[in-house]
Short mmCIF file of C-alpha atoms and ligand atoms in Angstrom, two decimals:
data_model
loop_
_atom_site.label_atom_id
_atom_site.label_comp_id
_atom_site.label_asym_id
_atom_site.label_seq_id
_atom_site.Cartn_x
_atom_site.Cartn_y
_atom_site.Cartn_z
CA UNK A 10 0.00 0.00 0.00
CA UNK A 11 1.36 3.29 -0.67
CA UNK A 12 1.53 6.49 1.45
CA UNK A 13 -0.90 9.00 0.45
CA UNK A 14 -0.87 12.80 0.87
CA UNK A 15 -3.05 15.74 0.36
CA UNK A 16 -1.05 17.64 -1.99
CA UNK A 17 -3.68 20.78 -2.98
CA UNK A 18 -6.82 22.16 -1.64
CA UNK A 19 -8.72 24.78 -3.61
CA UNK A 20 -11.48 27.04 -2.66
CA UNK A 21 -14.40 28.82 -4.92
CA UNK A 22 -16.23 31.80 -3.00
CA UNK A 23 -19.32 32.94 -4.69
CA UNK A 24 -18.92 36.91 -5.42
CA UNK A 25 -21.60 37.88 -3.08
CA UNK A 26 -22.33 38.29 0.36
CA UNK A 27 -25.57 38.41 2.56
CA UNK A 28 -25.01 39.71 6.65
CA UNK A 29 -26.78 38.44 9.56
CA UNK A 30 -28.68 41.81 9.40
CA UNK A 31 -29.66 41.98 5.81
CA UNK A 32 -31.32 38.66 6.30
CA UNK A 33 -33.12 39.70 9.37
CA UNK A 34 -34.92 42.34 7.53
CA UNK A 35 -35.97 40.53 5.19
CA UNK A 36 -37.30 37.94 7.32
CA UNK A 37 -38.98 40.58 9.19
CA UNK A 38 -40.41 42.25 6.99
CA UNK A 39 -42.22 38.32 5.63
CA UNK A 40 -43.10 38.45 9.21
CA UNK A 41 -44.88 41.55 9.81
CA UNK A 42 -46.55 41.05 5.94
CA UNK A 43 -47.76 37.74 6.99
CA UNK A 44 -48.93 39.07 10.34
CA UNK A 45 -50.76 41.53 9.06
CA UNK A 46 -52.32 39.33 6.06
CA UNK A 47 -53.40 37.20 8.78
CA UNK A 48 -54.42 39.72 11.27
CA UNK A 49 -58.36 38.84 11.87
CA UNK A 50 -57.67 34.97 12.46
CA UNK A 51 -54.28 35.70 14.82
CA UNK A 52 -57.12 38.25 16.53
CA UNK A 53 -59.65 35.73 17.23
CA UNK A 54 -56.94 32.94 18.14
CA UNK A 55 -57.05 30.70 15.15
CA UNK A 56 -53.57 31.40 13.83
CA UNK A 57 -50.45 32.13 15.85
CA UNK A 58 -48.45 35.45 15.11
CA UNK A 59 -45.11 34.45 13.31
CA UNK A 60 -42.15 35.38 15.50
CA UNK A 61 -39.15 38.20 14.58
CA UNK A 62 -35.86 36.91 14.03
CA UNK A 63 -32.90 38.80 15.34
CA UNK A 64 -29.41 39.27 14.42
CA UNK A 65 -28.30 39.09 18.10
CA UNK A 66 -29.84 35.50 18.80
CA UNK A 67 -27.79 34.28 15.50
CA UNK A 68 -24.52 34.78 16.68
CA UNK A 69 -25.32 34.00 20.26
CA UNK A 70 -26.49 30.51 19.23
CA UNK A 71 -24.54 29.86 15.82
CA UNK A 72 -21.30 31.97 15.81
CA UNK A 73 -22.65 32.99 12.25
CA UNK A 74 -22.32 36.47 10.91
CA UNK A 75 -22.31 36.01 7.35
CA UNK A 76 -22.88 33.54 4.34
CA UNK A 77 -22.08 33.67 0.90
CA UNK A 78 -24.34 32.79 -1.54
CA UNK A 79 -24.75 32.07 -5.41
CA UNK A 80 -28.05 34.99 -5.34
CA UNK A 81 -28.08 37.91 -2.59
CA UNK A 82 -31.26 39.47 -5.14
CA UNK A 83 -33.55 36.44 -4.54
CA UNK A 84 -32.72 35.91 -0.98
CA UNK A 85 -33.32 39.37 -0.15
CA UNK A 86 -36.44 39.68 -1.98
CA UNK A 87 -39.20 39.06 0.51
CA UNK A 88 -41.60 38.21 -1.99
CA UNK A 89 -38.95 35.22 -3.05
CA UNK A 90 -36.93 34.26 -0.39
CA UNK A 91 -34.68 31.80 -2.50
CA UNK A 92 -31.34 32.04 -4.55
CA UNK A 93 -32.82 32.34 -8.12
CA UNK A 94 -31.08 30.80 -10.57
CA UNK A 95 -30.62 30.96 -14.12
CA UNK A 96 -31.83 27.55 -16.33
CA UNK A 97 -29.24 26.25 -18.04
CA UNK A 98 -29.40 24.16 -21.39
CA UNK A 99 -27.10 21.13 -22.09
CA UNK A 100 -24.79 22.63 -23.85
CA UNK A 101 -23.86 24.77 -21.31
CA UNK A 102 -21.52 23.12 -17.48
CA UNK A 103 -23.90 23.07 -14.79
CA UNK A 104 -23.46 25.25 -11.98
CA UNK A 105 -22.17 23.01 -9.66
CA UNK A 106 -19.89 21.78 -12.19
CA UNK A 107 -18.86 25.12 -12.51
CA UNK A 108 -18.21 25.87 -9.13
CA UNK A 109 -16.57 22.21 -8.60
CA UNK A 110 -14.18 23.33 -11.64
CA UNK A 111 -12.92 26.73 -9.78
CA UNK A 112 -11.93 24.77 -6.64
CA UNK A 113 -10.38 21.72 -8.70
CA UNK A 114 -8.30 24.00 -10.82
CA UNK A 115 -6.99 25.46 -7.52
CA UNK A 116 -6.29 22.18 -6.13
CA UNK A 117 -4.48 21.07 -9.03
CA UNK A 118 -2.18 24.44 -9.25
CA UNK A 119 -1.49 24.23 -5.52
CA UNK A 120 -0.21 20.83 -6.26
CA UNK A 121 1.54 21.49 -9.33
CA UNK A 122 -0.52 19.04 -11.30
CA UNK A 123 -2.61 19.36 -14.61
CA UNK A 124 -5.73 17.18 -14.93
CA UNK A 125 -4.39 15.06 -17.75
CA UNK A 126 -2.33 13.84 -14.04
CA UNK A 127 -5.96 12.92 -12.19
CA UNK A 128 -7.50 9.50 -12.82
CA UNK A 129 -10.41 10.41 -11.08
CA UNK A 130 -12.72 12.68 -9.66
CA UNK A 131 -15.22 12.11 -6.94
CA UNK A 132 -18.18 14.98 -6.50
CA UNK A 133 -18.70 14.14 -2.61
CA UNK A 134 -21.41 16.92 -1.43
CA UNK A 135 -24.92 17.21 0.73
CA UNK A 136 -26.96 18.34 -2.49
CA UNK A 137 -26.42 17.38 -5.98
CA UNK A 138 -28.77 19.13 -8.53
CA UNK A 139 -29.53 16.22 -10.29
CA UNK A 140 -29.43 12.49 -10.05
CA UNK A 141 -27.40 11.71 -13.35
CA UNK A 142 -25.33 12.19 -15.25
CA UNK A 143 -23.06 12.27 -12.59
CA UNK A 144 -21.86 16.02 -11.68
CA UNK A 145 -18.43 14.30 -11.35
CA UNK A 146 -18.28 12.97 -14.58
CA UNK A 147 -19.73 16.30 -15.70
CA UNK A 148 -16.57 18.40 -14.30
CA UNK A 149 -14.33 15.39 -15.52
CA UNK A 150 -15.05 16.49 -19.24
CA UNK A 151 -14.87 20.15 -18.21
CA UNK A 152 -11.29 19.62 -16.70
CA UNK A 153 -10.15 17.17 -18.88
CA UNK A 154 -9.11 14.84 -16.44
CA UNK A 155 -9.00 10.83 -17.07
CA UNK A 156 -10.58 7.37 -16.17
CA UNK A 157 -14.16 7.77 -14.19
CA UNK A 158 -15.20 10.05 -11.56
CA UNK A 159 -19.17 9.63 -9.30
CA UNK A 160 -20.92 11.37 -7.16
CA UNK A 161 -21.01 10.42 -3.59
CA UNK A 162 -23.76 12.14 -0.84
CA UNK A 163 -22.77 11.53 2.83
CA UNK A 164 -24.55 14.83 3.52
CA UNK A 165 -22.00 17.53 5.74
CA UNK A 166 -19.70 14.54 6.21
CA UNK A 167 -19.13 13.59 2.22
CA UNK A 168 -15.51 15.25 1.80
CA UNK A 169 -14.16 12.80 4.92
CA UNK A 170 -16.08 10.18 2.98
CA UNK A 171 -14.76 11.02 -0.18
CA UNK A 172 -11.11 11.52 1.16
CA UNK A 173 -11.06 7.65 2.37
CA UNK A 174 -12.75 6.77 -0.57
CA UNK A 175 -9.93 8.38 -2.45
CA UNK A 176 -7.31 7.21 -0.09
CA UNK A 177 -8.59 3.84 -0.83
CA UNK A 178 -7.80 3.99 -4.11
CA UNK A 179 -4.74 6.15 -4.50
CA UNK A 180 -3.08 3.69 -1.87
CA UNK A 181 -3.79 0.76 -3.77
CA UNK A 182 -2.86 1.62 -7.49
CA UNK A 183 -6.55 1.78 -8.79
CA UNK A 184 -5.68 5.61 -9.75
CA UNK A 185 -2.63 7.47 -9.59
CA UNK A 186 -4.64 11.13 -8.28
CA UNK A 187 -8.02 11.70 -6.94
CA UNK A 188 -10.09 14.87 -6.99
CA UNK A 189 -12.35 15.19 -3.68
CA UNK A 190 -14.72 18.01 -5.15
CA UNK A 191 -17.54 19.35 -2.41
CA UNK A 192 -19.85 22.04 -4.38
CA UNK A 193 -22.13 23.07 -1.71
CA UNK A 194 -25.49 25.32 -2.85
CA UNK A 195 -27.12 24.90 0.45
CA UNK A 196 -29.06 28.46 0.34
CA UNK A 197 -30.87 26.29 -2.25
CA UNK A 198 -32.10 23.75 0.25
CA UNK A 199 -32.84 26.08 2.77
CA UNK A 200 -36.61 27.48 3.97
CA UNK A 201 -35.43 31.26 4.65
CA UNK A 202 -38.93 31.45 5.79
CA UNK A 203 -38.38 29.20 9.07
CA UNK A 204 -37.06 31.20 11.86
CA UNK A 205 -35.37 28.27 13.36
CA UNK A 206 -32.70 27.99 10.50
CA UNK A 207 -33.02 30.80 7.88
CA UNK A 208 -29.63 32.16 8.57
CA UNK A 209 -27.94 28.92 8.86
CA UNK A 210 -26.42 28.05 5.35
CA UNK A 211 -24.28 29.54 2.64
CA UNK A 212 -22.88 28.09 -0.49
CA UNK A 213 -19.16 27.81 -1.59
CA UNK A 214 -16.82 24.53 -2.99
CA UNK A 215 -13.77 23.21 -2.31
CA UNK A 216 -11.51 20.45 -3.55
CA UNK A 217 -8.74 17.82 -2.52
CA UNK A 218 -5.92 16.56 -4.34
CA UNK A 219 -5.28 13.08 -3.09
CA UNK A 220 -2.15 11.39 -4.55
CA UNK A 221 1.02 8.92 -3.35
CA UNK A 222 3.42 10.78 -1.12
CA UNK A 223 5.99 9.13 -3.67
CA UNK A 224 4.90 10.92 -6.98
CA UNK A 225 3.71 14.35 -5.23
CA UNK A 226 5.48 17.22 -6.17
CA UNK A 227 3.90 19.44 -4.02
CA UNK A 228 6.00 21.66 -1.22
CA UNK A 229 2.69 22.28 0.34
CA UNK A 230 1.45 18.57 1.57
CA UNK A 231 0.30 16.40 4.50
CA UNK A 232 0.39 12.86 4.49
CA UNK A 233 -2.39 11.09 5.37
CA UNK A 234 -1.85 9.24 8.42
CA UNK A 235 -5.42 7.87 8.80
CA UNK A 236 -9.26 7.86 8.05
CA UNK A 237 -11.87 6.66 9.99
CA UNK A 238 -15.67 6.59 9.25
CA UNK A 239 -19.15 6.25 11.51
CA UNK A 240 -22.35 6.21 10.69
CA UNK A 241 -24.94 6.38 13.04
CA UNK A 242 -28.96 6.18 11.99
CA UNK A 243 -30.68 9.74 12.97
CA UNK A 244 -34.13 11.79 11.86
CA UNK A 245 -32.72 14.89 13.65
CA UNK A 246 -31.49 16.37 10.16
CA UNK A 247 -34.08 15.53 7.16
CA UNK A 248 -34.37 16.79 3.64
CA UNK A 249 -37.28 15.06 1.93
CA UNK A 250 -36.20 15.99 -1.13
CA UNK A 251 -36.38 13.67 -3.56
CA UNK A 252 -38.19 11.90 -6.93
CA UNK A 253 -40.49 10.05 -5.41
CA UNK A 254 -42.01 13.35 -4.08
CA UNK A 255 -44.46 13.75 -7.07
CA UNK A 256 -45.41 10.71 -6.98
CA UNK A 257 -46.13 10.31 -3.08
CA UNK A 258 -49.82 10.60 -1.90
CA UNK A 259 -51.17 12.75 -0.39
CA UNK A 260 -47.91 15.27 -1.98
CA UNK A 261 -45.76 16.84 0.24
CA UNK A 262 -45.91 20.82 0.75
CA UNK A 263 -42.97 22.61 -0.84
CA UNK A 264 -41.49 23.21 3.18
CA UNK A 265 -41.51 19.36 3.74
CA UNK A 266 -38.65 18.78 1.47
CA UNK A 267 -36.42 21.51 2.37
CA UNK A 268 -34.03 21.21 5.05
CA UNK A 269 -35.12 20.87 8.57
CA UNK A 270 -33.33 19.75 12.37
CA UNK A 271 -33.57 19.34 15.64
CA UNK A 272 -30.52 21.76 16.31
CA UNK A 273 -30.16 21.37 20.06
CA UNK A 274 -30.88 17.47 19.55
CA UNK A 275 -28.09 17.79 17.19
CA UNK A 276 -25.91 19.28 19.04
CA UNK A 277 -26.01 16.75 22.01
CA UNK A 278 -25.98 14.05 20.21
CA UNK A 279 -23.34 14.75 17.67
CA UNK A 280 -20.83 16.44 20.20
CA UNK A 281 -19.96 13.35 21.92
CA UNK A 282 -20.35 11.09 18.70
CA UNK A 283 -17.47 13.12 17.05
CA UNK A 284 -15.59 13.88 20.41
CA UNK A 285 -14.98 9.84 20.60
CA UNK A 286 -14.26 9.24 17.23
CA UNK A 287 -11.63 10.95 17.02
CA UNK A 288 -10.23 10.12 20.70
CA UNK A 289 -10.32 6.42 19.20
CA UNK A 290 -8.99 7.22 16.13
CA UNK A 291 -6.10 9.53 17.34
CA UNK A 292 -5.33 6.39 20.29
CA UNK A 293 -5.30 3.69 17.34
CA UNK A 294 -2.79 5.86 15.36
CA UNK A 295 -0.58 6.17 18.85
CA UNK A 296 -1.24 9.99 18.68
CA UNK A 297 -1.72 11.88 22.21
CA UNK A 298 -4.79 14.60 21.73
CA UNK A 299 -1.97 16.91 23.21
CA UNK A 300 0.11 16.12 19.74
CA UNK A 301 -2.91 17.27 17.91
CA UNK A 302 -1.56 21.47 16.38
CA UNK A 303 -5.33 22.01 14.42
CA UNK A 304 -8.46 20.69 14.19
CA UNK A 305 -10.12 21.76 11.09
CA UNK A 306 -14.10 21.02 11.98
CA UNK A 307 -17.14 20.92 10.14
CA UNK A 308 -18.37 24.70 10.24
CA UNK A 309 -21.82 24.11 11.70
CA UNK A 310 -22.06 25.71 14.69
CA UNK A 311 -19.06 27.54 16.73
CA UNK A 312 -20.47 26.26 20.57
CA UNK A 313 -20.31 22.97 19.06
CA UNK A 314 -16.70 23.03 17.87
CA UNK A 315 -15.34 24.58 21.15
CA UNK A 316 -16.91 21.83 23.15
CA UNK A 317 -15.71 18.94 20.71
CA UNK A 318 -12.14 20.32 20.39
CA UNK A 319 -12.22 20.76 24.78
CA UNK A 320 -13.13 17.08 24.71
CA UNK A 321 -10.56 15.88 22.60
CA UNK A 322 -7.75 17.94 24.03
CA UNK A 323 -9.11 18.39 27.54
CA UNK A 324 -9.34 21.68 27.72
CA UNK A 325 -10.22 24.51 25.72
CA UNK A 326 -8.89 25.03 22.09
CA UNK A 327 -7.84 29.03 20.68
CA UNK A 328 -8.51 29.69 17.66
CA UNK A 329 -5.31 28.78 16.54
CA UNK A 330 -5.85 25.46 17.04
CA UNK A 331 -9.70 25.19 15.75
CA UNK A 332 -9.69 27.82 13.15
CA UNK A 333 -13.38 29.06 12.47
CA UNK A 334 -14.86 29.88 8.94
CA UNK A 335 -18.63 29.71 10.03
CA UNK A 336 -18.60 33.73 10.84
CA UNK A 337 -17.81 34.40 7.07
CA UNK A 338 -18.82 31.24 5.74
CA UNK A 339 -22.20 29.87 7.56
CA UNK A 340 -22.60 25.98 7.25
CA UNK A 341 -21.67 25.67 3.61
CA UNK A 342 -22.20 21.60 4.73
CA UNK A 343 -19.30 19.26 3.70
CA UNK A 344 -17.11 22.15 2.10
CA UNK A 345 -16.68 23.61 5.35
CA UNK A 346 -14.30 21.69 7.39
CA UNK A 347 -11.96 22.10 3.81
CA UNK A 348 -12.71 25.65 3.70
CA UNK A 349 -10.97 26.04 7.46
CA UNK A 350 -8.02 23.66 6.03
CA UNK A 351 -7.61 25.33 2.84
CA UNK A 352 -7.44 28.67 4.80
CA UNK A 353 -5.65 27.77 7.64
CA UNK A 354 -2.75 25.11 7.10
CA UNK A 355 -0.01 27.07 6.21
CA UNK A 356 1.44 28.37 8.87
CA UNK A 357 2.04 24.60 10.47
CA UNK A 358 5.85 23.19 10.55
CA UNK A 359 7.09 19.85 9.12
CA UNK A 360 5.88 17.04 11.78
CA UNK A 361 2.74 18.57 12.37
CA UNK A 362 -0.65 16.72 13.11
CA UNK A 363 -4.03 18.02 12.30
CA UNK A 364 -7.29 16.41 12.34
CA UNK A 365 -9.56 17.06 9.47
CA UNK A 366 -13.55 16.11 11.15
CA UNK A 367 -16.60 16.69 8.77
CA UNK A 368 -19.89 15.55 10.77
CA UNK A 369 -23.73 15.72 10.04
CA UNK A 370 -26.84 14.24 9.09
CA UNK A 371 -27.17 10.69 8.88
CA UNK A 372 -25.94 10.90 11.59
CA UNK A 373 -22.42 10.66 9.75
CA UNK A 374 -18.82 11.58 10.74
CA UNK A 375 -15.37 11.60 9.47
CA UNK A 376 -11.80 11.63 10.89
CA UNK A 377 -8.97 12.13 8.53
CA UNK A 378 -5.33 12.57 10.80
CA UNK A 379 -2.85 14.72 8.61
CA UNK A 380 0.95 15.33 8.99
CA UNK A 381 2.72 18.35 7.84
CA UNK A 382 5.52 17.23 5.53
N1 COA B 26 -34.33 34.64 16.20
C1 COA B 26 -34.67 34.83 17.48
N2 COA B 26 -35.02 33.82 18.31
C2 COA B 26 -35.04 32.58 17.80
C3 COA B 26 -34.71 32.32 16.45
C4 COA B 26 -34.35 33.41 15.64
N3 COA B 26 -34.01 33.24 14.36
N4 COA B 26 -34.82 30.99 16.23
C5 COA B 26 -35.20 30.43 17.37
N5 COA B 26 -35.34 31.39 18.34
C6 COA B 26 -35.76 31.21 19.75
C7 COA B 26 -36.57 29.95 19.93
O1 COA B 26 -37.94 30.21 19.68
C8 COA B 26 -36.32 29.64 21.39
O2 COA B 26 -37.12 30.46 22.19
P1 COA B 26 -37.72 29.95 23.60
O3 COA B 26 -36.51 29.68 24.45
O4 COA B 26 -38.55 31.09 24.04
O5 COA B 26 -38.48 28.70 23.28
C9 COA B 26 -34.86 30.07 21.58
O6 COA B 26 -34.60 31.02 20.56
C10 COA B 26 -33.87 28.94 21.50
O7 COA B 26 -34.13 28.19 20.30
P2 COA B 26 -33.32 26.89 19.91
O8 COA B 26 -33.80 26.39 18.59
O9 COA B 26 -33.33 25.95 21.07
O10 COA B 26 -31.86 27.53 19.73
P3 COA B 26 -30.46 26.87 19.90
O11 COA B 26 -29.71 27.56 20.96
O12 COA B 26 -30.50 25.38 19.93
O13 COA B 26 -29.76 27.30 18.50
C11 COA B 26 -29.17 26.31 16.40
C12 COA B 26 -30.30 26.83 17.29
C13 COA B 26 -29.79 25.71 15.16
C14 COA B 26 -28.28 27.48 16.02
C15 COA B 26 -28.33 25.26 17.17
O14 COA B 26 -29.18 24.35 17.82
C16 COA B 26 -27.37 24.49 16.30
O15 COA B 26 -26.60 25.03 15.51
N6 COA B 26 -27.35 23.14 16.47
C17 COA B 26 -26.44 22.29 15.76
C18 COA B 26 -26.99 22.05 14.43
C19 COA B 26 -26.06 21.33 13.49
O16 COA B 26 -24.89 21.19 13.72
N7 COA B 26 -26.60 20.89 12.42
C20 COA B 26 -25.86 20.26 11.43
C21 COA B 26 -26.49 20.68 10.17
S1 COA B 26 -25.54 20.10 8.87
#
């Protein structure tokens, strides 16, 4: 089997950018329109009064200040309250392909690769914009790169999924580079009309260039020391989306196939669910937590990453050590943990660890243990 590195990351950011308080207005103002729409049967106690939504509580609870996103116009627009996006025919590279193809170009320049070097490309992502053909094989044409490349949905969790899936093969011969590509429109899966989670997502992708240590000619690597995977059956995140929907009777309102959780379920359950895999793993490899430089989380929630990174190392992490992206960023699902390595790896010295942990629904979750080389 041979040793396997992460020799490139890349990073697309969509040009625009919606704050905490811009999408608090415009929640408000669907509130107080609804309200008043609905004033005579909220007066006589058949309908409840929709509740305000507050920049304040978001950062309090989520850490998040900021998303980006693919459309600030539709968004914004109270009357529309989704990104709008342009149809596309077939002639043209889907979006996600699109966005896939920014990061993977990065990836492949930070590793001093072209794509006629990648024998395959996995599109491992929460929400793929259609079933087939593959996105992956989509953005393989568009790059240019060889052999096969699928699509793989592990929800937030699919880039750790898609890195040992990757590993897998690199390390065995079956392809001499892998592209792990996560294009995440989440703002498309998201009801900005629920007050619970309107300001939770944001969209973005990223990409991994997985190769043997031997062949890399990257000065910017980290060998892969170790992945480990869990799975763990949950109905605390759900999106219902799917193509059975038309067909289901009675049919499902639009809301039921959006996104929806049980956030402070989630958060107790998945804290100590992540928090002991990667004790285990780290113990298996003969790594002490105190070893441990970075931990480069999934960007879900910043309560949630302080108190997984204070179990792991037993006692509280800086910043430093668990870089966060989820201010700027929101939960861009499994791009996120990636966005914090792509962004904050370079300042580690030869010998390093980090731990790479993408979590989510499913319940899924991911450890990949990195060295610096
Ligand atoms: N503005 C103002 N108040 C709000 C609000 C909003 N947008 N949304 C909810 N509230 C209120 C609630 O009504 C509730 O009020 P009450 O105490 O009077 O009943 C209170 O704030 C707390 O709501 P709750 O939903 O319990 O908040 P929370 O502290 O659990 O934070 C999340 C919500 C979603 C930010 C948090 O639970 C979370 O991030 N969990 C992890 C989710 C996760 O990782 N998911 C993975 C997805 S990939």
């Amino acid at each position: 089997m041979k040793k396997v590195c992460i020799s490139g990351s890349g990073l697309f950011t969509p040009a625009e950018a919606v704050s905490n308080d811009e999408l608090v207005a415009t929640f408000n103002r669907y509130v107080a329109d609804y309200n008043q729409q609905h004033a005579a049967a909220i007066g006589a106690g058949e309908t409840s009064p929709l509740q305000p939504s507050s920049s304040e509580f978001i950062v309090k609870a989520s850490g998040i200040r900021s998303r980006f996103t693919v459309d600030k116009t539709g968004i914004l627009d109270p009357q529309v309250m989704r990104p709008r996006i342009e149809k596309r025919g077939e002639g043209e590279p889907s979006l996600m392909a699109e966005m896939g193809a920014a990061a993977a170009l990065q990836a492949l320049e930070n590793a001093g690769r072209k794509p006629q070097d990648v024998d395959s490309v996995l599109v491992a992502c929460s929400n793929l914009q259609r079933p087939y053909p593959a996105i992956a094989v989509e953005l393989q044409a568009l790059l240019g790169t060889r052999g096969f490349g699928f699509d793989m949905n592990v929800a937030c969790a699919s880039a750790a999924f898609g890195v040992q899936t990757a590993v897998d093969a690199v390390s065995r011969g079956s392809s001499r580079a892998t592209l792990v590509v996560s294009p995440e429109i989440c703002t498309a899966h998201l009801n900005f009309r629920n007050r619970d989670c309107h300001f939770i997502f944001g969209d973005a992708a990223t990409a991994l260039l997985i190769e043997p240590l031997e062949n890399s000619l990257s000065q910017d690597r980290f060998e892969i020391l170790g992945t480990r995977l869990q799975t763990q059956f949950s109905n605390n995140i759900r999106n219902d989306f799917g193509f059975l929907n038309p067909s289901e009777q009675p049919p499902r309102r639009w809301d039921e196939v959006l996104f929806r959780q049980e956030g402070r379920k989630v958060f107790k359950e998945v804290v100590p669910m992540v928090a002991e895999l990667l004790l285990s793993h780290l113990a298996d490899l003969g790594i002490a937590p105190a070893e441990v430089k970075r931990f480069w989380l999934h960007q879900a929630n910043l309560g949630m990453n302080q108190l997984i990174a204070k179990r792991v190392l037993g006692r509280d992490a800086n910043e430093t050590e668990a870089p966060v992206i989820l201010d700027e960023y929101a939960n861009t699902s499994s791009a996120g943990s990636v966005i914090a390595f792509h962004k904050y790896h370079r300042d580690l010295a030869a010998g390093d660890i980090g731990v790479l942990s993408a979590f989510g629904a499913g319940y899924s979750a991911g450890s990949v243990v990195l060295r610096r080389l």
